[in-house]
PDB file of C-alpha atoms in Angstrom:
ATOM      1  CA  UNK A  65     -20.280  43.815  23.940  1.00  0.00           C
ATOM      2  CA  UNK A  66     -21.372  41.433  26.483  1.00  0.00           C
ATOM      3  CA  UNK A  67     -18.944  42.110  29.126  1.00  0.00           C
ATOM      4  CA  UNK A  68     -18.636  42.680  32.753  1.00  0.00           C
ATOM      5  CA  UNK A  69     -16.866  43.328  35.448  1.00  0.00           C
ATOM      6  CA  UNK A  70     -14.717  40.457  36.937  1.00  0.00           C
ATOM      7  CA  UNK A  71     -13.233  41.645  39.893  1.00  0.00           C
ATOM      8  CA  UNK A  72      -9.791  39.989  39.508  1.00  0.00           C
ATOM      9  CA  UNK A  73      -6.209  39.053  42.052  1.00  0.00           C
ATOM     10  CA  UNK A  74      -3.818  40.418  40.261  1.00  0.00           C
ATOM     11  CA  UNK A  75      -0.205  39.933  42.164  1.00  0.00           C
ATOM     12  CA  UNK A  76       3.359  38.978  41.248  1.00  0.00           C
ATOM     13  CA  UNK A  77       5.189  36.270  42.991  1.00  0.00           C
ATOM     14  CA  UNK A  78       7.986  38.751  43.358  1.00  0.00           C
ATOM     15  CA  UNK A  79       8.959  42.261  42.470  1.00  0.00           C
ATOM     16  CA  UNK A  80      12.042  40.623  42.239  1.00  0.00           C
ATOM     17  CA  UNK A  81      13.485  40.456  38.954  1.00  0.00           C
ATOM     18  CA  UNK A  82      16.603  39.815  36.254  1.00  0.00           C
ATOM     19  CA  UNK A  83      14.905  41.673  33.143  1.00  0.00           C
ATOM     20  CA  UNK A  84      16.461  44.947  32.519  1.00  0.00           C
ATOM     21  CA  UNK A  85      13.098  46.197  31.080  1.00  0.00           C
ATOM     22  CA  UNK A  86      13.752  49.915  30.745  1.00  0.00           C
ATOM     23  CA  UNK A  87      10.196  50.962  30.969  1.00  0.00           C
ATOM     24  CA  UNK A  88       9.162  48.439  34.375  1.00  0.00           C
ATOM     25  CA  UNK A  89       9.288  49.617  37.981  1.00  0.00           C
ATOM     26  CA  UNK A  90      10.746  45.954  38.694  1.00  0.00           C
ATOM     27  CA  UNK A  91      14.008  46.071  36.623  1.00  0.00           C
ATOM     28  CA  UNK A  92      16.867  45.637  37.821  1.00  0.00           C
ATOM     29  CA  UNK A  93      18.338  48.549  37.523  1.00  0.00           C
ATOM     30  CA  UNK A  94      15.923  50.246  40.096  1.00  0.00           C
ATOM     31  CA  UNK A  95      16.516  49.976  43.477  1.00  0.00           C
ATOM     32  CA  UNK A  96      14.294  49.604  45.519  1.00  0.00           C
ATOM     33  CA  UNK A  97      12.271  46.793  48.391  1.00  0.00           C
ATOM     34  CA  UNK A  98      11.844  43.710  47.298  1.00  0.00           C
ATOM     35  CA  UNK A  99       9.307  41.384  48.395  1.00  0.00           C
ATOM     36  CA  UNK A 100       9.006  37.530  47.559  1.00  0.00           C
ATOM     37  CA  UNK A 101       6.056  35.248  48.298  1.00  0.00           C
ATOM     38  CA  UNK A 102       6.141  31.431  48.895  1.00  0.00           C
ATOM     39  CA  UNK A 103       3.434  29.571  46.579  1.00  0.00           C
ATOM     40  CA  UNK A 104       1.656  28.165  49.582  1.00  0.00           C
ATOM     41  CA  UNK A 105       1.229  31.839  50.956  1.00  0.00           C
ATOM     42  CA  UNK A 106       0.127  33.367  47.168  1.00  0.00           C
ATOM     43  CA  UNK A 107      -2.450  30.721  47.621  1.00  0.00           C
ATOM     44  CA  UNK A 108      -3.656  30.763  50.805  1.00  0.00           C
ATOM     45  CA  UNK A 109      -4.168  34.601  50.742  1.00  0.00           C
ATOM     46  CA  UNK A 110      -6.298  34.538  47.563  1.00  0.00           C
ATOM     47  CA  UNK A 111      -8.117  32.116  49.087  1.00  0.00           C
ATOM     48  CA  UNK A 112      -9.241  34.703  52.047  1.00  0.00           C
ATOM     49  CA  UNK A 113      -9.793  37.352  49.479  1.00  0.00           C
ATOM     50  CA  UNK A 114     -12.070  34.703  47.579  1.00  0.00           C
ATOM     51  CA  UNK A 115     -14.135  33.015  50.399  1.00  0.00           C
ATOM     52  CA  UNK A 116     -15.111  37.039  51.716  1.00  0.00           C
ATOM     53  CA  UNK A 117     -16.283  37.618  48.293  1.00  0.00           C
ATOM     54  CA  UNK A 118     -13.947  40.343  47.051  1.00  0.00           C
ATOM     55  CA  UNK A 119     -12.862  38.650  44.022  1.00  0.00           C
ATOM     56  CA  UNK A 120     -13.767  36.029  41.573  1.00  0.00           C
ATOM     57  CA  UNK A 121     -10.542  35.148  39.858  1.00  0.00           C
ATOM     58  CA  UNK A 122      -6.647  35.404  39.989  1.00  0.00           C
ATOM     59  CA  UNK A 123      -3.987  36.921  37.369  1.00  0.00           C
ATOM     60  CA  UNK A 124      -1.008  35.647  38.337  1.00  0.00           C
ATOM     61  CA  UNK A 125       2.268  37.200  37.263  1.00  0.00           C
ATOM     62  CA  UNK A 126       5.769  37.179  38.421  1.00  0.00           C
ATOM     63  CA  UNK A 127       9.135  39.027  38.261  1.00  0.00           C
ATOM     64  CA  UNK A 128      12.372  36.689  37.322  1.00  0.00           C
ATOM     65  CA  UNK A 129      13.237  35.150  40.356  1.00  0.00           C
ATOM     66  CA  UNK A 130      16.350  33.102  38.895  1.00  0.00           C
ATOM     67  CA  UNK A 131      15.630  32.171  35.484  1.00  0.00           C
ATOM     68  CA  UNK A 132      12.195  31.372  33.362  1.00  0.00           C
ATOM     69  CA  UNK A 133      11.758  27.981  34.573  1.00  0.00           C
ATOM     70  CA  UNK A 134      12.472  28.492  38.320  1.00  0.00           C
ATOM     71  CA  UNK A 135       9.761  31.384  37.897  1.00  0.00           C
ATOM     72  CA  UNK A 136       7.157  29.483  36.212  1.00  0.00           C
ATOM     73  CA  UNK A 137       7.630  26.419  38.881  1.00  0.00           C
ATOM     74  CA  UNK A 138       6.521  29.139  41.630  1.00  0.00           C
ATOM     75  CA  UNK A 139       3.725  30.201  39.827  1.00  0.00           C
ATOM     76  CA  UNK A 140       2.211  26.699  38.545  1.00  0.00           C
ATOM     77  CA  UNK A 141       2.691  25.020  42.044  1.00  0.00           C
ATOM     78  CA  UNK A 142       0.224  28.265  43.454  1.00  0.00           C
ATOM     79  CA  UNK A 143      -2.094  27.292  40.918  1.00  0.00           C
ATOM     80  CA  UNK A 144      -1.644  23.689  42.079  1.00  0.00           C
ATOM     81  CA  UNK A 145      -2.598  23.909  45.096  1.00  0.00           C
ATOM     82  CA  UNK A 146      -4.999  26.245  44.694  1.00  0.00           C
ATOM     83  CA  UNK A 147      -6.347  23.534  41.938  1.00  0.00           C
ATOM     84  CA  UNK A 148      -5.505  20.340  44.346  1.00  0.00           C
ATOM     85  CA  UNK A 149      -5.395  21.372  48.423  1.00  0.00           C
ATOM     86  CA  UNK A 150      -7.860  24.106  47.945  1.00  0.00           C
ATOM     87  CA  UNK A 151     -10.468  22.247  45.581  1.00  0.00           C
ATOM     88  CA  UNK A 152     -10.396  25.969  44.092  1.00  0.00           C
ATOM     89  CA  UNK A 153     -12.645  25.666  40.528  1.00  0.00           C
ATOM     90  CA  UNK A 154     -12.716  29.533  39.491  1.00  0.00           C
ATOM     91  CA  UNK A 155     -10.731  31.472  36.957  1.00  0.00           C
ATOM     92  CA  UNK A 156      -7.053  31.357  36.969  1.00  0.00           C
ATOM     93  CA  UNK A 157      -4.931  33.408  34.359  1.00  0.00           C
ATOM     94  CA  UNK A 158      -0.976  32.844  34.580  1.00  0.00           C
ATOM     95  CA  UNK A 159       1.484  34.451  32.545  1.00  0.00           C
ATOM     96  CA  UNK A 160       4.142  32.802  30.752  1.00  0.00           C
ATOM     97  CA  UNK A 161       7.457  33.943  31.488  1.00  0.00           C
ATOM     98  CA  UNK A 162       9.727  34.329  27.939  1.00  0.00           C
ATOM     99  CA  UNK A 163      11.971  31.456  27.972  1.00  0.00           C
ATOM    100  CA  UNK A 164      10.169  29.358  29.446  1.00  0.00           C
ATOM    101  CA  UNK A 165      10.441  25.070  28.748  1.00  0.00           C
ATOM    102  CA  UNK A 166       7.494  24.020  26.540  1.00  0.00           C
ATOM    103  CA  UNK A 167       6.476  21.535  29.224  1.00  0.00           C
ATOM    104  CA  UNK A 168       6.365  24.135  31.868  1.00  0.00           C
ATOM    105  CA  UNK A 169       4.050  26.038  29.659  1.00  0.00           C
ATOM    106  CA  UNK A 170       1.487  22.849  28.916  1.00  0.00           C
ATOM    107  CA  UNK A 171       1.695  22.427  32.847  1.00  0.00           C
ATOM    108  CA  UNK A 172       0.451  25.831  33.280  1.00  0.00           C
ATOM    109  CA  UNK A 173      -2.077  25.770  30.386  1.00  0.00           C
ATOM    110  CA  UNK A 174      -3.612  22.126  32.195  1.00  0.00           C
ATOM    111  CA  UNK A 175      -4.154  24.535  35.317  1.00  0.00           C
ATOM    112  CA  UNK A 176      -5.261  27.809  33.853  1.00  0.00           C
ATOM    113  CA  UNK A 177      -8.255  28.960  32.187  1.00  0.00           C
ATOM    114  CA  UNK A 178      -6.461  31.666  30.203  1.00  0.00           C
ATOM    115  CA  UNK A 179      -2.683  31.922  29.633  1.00  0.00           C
ATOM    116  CA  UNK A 180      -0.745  35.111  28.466  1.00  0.00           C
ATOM    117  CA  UNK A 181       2.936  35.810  27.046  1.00  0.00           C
ATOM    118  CA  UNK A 182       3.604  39.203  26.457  1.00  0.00           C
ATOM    119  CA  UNK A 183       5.449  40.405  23.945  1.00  0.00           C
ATOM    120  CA  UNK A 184       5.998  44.197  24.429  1.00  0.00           C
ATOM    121  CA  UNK A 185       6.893  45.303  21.439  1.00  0.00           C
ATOM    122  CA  UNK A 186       5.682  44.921  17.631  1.00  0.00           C
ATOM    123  CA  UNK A 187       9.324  44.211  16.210  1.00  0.00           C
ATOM    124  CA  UNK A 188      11.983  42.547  16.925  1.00  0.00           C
ATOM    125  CA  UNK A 189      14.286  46.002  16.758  1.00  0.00           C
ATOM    126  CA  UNK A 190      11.806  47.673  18.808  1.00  0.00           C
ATOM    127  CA  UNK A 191      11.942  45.212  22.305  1.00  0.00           C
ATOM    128  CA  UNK A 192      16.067  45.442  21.729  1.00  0.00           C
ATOM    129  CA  UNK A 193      15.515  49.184  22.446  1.00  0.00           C
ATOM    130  CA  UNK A 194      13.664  48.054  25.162  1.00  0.00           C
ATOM    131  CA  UNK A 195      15.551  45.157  26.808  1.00  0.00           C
ATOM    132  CA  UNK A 196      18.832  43.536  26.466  1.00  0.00           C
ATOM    133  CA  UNK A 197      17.766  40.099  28.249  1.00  0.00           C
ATOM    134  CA  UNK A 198      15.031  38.967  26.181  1.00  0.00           C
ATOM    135  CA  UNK A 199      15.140  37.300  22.737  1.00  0.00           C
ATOM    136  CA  UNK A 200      11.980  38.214  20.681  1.00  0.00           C
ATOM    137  CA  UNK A 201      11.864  35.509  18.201  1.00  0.00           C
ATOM    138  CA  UNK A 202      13.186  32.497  20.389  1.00  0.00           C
ATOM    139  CA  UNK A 203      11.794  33.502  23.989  1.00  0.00           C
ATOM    140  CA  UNK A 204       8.412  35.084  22.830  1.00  0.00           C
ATOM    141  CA  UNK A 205       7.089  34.231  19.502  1.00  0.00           C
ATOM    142  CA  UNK A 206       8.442  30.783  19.529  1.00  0.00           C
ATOM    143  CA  UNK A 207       6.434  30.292  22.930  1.00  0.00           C
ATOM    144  CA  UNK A 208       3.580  31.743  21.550  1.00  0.00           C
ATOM    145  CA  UNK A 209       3.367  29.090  18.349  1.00  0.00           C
ATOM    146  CA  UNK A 210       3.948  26.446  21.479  1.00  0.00           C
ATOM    147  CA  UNK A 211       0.959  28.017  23.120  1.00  0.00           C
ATOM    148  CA  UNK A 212      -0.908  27.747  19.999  1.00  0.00           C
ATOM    149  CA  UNK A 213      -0.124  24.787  19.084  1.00  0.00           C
ATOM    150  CA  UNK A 214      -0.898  23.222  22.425  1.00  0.00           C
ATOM    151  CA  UNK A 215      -4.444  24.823  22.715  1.00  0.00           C
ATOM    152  CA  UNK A 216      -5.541  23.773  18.687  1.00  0.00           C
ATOM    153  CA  UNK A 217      -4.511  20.050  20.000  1.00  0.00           C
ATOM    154  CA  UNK A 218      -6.261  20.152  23.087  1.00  0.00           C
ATOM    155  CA  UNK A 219      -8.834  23.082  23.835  1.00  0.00           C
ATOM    156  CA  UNK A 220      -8.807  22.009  27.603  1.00  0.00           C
ATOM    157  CA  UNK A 221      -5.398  23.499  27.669  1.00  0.00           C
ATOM    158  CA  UNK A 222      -6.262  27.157  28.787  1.00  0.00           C
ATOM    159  CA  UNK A 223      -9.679  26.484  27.396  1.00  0.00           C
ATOM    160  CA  UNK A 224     -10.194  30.707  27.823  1.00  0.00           C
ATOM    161  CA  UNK A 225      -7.460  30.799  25.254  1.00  0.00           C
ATOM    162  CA  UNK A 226      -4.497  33.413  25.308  1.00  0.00           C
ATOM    163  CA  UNK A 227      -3.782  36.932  24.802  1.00  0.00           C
ATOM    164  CA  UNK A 228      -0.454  39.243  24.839  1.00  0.00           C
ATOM    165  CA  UNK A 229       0.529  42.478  25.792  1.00  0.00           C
ATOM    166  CA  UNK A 230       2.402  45.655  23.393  1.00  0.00           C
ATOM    167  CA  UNK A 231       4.032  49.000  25.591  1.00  0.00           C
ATOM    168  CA  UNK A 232       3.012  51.481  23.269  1.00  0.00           C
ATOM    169  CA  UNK A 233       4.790  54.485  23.096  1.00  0.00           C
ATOM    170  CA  UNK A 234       8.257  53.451  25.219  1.00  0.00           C
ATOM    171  CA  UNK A 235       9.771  53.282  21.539  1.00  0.00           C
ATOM    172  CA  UNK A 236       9.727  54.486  18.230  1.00  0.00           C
ATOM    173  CA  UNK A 237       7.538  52.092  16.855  1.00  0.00           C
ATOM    174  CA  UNK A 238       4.721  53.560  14.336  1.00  0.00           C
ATOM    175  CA  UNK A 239       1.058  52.825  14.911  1.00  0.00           C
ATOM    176  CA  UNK A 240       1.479  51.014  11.528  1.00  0.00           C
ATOM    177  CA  UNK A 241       4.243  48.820  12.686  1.00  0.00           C
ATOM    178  CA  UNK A 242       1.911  48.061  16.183  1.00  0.00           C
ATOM    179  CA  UNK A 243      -1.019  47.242  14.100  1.00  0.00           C
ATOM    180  CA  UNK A 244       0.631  45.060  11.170  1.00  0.00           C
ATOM    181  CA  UNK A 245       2.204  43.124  14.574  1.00  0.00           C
ATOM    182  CA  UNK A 246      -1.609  42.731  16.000  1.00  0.00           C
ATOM    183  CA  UNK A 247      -3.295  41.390  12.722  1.00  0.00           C
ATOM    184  CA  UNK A 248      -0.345  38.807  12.308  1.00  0.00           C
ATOM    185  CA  UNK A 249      -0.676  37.709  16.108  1.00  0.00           C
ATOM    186  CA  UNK A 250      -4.470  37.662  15.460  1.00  0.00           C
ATOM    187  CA  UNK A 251      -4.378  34.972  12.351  1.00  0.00           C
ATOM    188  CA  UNK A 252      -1.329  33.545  12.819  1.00  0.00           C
ATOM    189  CA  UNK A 253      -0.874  32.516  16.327  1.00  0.00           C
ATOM    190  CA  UNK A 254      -4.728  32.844  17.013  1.00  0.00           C
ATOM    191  CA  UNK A 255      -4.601  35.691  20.159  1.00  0.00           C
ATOM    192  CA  UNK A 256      -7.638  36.391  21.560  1.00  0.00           C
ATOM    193  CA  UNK A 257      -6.709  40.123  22.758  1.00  0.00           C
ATOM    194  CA  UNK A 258      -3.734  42.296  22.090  1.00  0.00           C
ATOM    195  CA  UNK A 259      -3.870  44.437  25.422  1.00  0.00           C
ATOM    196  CA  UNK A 260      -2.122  48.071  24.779  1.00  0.00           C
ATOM    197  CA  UNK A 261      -0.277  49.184  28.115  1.00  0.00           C
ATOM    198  CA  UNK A 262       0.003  53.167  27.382  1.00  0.00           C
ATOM    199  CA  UNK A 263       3.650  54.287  28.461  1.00  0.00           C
ATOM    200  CA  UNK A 264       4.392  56.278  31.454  1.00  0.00           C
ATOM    201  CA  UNK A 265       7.765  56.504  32.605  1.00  0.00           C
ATOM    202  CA  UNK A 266       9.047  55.871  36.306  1.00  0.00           C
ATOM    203  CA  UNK A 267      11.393  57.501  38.293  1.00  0.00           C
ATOM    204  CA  UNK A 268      14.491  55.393  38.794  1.00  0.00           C
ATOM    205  CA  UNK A 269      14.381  53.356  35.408  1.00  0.00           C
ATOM    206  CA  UNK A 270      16.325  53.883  32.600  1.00  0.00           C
ATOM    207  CA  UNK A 271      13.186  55.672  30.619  1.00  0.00           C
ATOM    208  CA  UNK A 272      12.299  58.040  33.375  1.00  0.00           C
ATOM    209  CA  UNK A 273      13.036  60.887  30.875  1.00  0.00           C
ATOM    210  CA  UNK A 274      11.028  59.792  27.974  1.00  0.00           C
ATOM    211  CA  UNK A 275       7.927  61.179  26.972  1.00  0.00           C
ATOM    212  CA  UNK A 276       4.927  59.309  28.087  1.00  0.00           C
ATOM    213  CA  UNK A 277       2.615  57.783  25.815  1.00  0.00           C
ATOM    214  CA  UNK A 278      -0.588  59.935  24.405  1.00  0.00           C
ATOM    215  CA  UNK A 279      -3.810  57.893  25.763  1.00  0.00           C
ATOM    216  CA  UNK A 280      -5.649  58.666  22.860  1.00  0.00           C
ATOM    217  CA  UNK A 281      -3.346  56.498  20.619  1.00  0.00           C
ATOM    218  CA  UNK A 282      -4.170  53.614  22.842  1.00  0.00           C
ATOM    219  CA  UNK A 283      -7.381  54.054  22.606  1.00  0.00           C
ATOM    220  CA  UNK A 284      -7.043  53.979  18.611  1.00  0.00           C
ATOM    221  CA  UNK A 285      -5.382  50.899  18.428  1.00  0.00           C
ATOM    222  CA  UNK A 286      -8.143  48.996  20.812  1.00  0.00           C
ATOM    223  CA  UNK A 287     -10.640  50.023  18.299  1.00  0.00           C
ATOM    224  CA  UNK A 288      -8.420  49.338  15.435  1.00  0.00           C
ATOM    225  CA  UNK A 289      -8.462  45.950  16.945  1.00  0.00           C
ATOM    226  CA  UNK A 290     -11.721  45.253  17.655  1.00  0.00           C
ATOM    227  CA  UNK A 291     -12.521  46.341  13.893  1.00  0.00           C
ATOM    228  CA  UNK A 292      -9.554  43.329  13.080  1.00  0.00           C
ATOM    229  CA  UNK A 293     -11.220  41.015  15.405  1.00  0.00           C
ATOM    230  CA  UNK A 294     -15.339  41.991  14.825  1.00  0.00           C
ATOM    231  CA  UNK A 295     -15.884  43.480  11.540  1.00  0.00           C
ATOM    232  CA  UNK A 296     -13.138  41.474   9.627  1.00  0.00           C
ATOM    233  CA  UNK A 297     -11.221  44.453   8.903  1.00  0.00           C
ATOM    234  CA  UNK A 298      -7.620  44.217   7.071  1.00  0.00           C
ATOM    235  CA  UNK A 299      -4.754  46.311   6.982  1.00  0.00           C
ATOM    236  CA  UNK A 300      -5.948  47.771   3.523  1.00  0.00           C
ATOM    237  CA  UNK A 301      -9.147  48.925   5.252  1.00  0.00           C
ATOM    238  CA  UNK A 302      -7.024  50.720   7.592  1.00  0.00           C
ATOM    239  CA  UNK A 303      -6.073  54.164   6.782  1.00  0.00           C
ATOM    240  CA  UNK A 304      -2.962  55.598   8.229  1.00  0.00           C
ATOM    241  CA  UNK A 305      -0.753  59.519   7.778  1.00  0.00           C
ATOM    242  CA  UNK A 306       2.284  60.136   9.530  1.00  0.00           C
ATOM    243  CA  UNK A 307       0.326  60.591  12.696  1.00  0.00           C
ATOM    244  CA  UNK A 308      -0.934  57.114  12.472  1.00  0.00           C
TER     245      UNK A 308
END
């Protein structure tokens, strides 16, 4: 209800990355090209894209070029100079890479109008199945009460607030185990919108055999969601059989 369409940037810094995500096209384990760009080229290219018109805002995300903080240095000195050299005043949403310093993270939030961590899975047992290199309750939710935190002190900090992303379908996680995950986010850490990436497996990653993800299920939880996030909704208004 009163949305549109934002025609948006969305690019990584690099495909490069450390992760071993099974379900991403940029793990590690998958060879293939990489390609890295510089922060002054990120910027001046969405620049072009902006002053022709094509787009009114940039999603900035990144593979893990070294570690979290090297990452997130890339990716906040593109927004600074798009900020600072460019005088750019439109919409900039940057993800937070897990890990990353809490300062890093309030320099990003002073530059970005929305901010994003995702957290890819609704349990802890469910992102080990996924990845062996992230740490979901010291890299992810811990950054998201910092991101919290920061915002309810200062609402200039990512003033658009911030959101988070769940895979659904790359594990065995229940629908009830995704949406118990989504309500907590929603009143405890105060996300604005749980995004739902539906599974599809790639060639070349570890989950390339897995069944992909029905669409329909996605499509469940968004409404489930909106219900949470609209209507007030519970979990005990929420009714749920073994198909979810």
């Amino acid at each position: 209800a009163g949305s549109r369409d934002v025609p948006l940037f969305k690019i990584l810094m690099t495909n490069q990355c450390n992760n071993d995500c099974a379900y991403c096209t940029n793990c590690i384990e998958h060879k293939y090209q990489r390609a890295r760009l510089s922060p002054e080229a990120l910027a001046r290219i969405y620049m072009k894209y902006y002053e022709s018109n094509m787009v009114e805002g940039l999603f900035l995300s990144s593979g893990i070029i070294k570690d979290a903080d090297t990452t997130m240095e890339e990716m906040i000195e593109a927004a600074h100079i798009l900020r600072n050299k460019y005088s750019y005043k439109g919409y900039i949403h940057l993800k937070i890479i897990p890990g990353s310093s809490k300062d890093h993270i309030k320099h990003a939030m002073q530059l970005a109008d929305r901010v994003s961590i995702n957290i890819e899975a609704a349990t802890k047992d469910g992102l080990s199945d996924l990845s062996s290199t992230k740490n979901y309750d010291k890299d992810i939710l811990k950054r998201l009460d910092w991101i919290d935190n920061l915002h309810r002190r200062d609402h200039s900090l990512a003033s658009s607030g911030h959101t988070t992303q769940i895979i659904v379908g790359a594990n065995d996680e229940s629908d009830e185990d995704i949406l118990k995950q989504v309500y907590n986010l929603t009143k405890k850490y105060d996300v604005l919108y749980n995004y739902f990436s539906s599974f599809t497996p790639v060639k070349g990653t570890p989950l390339e055999t897995h069944e992909a993800n029905n669409p329909k299920r996605t499509g469940r939880l968004y409404q489930t969601e909106y219900l949470f996030n609209q209507y007030n909704y519970t979990l005990d208004d929420i009714v749920l059989d073994d198909n979810g």
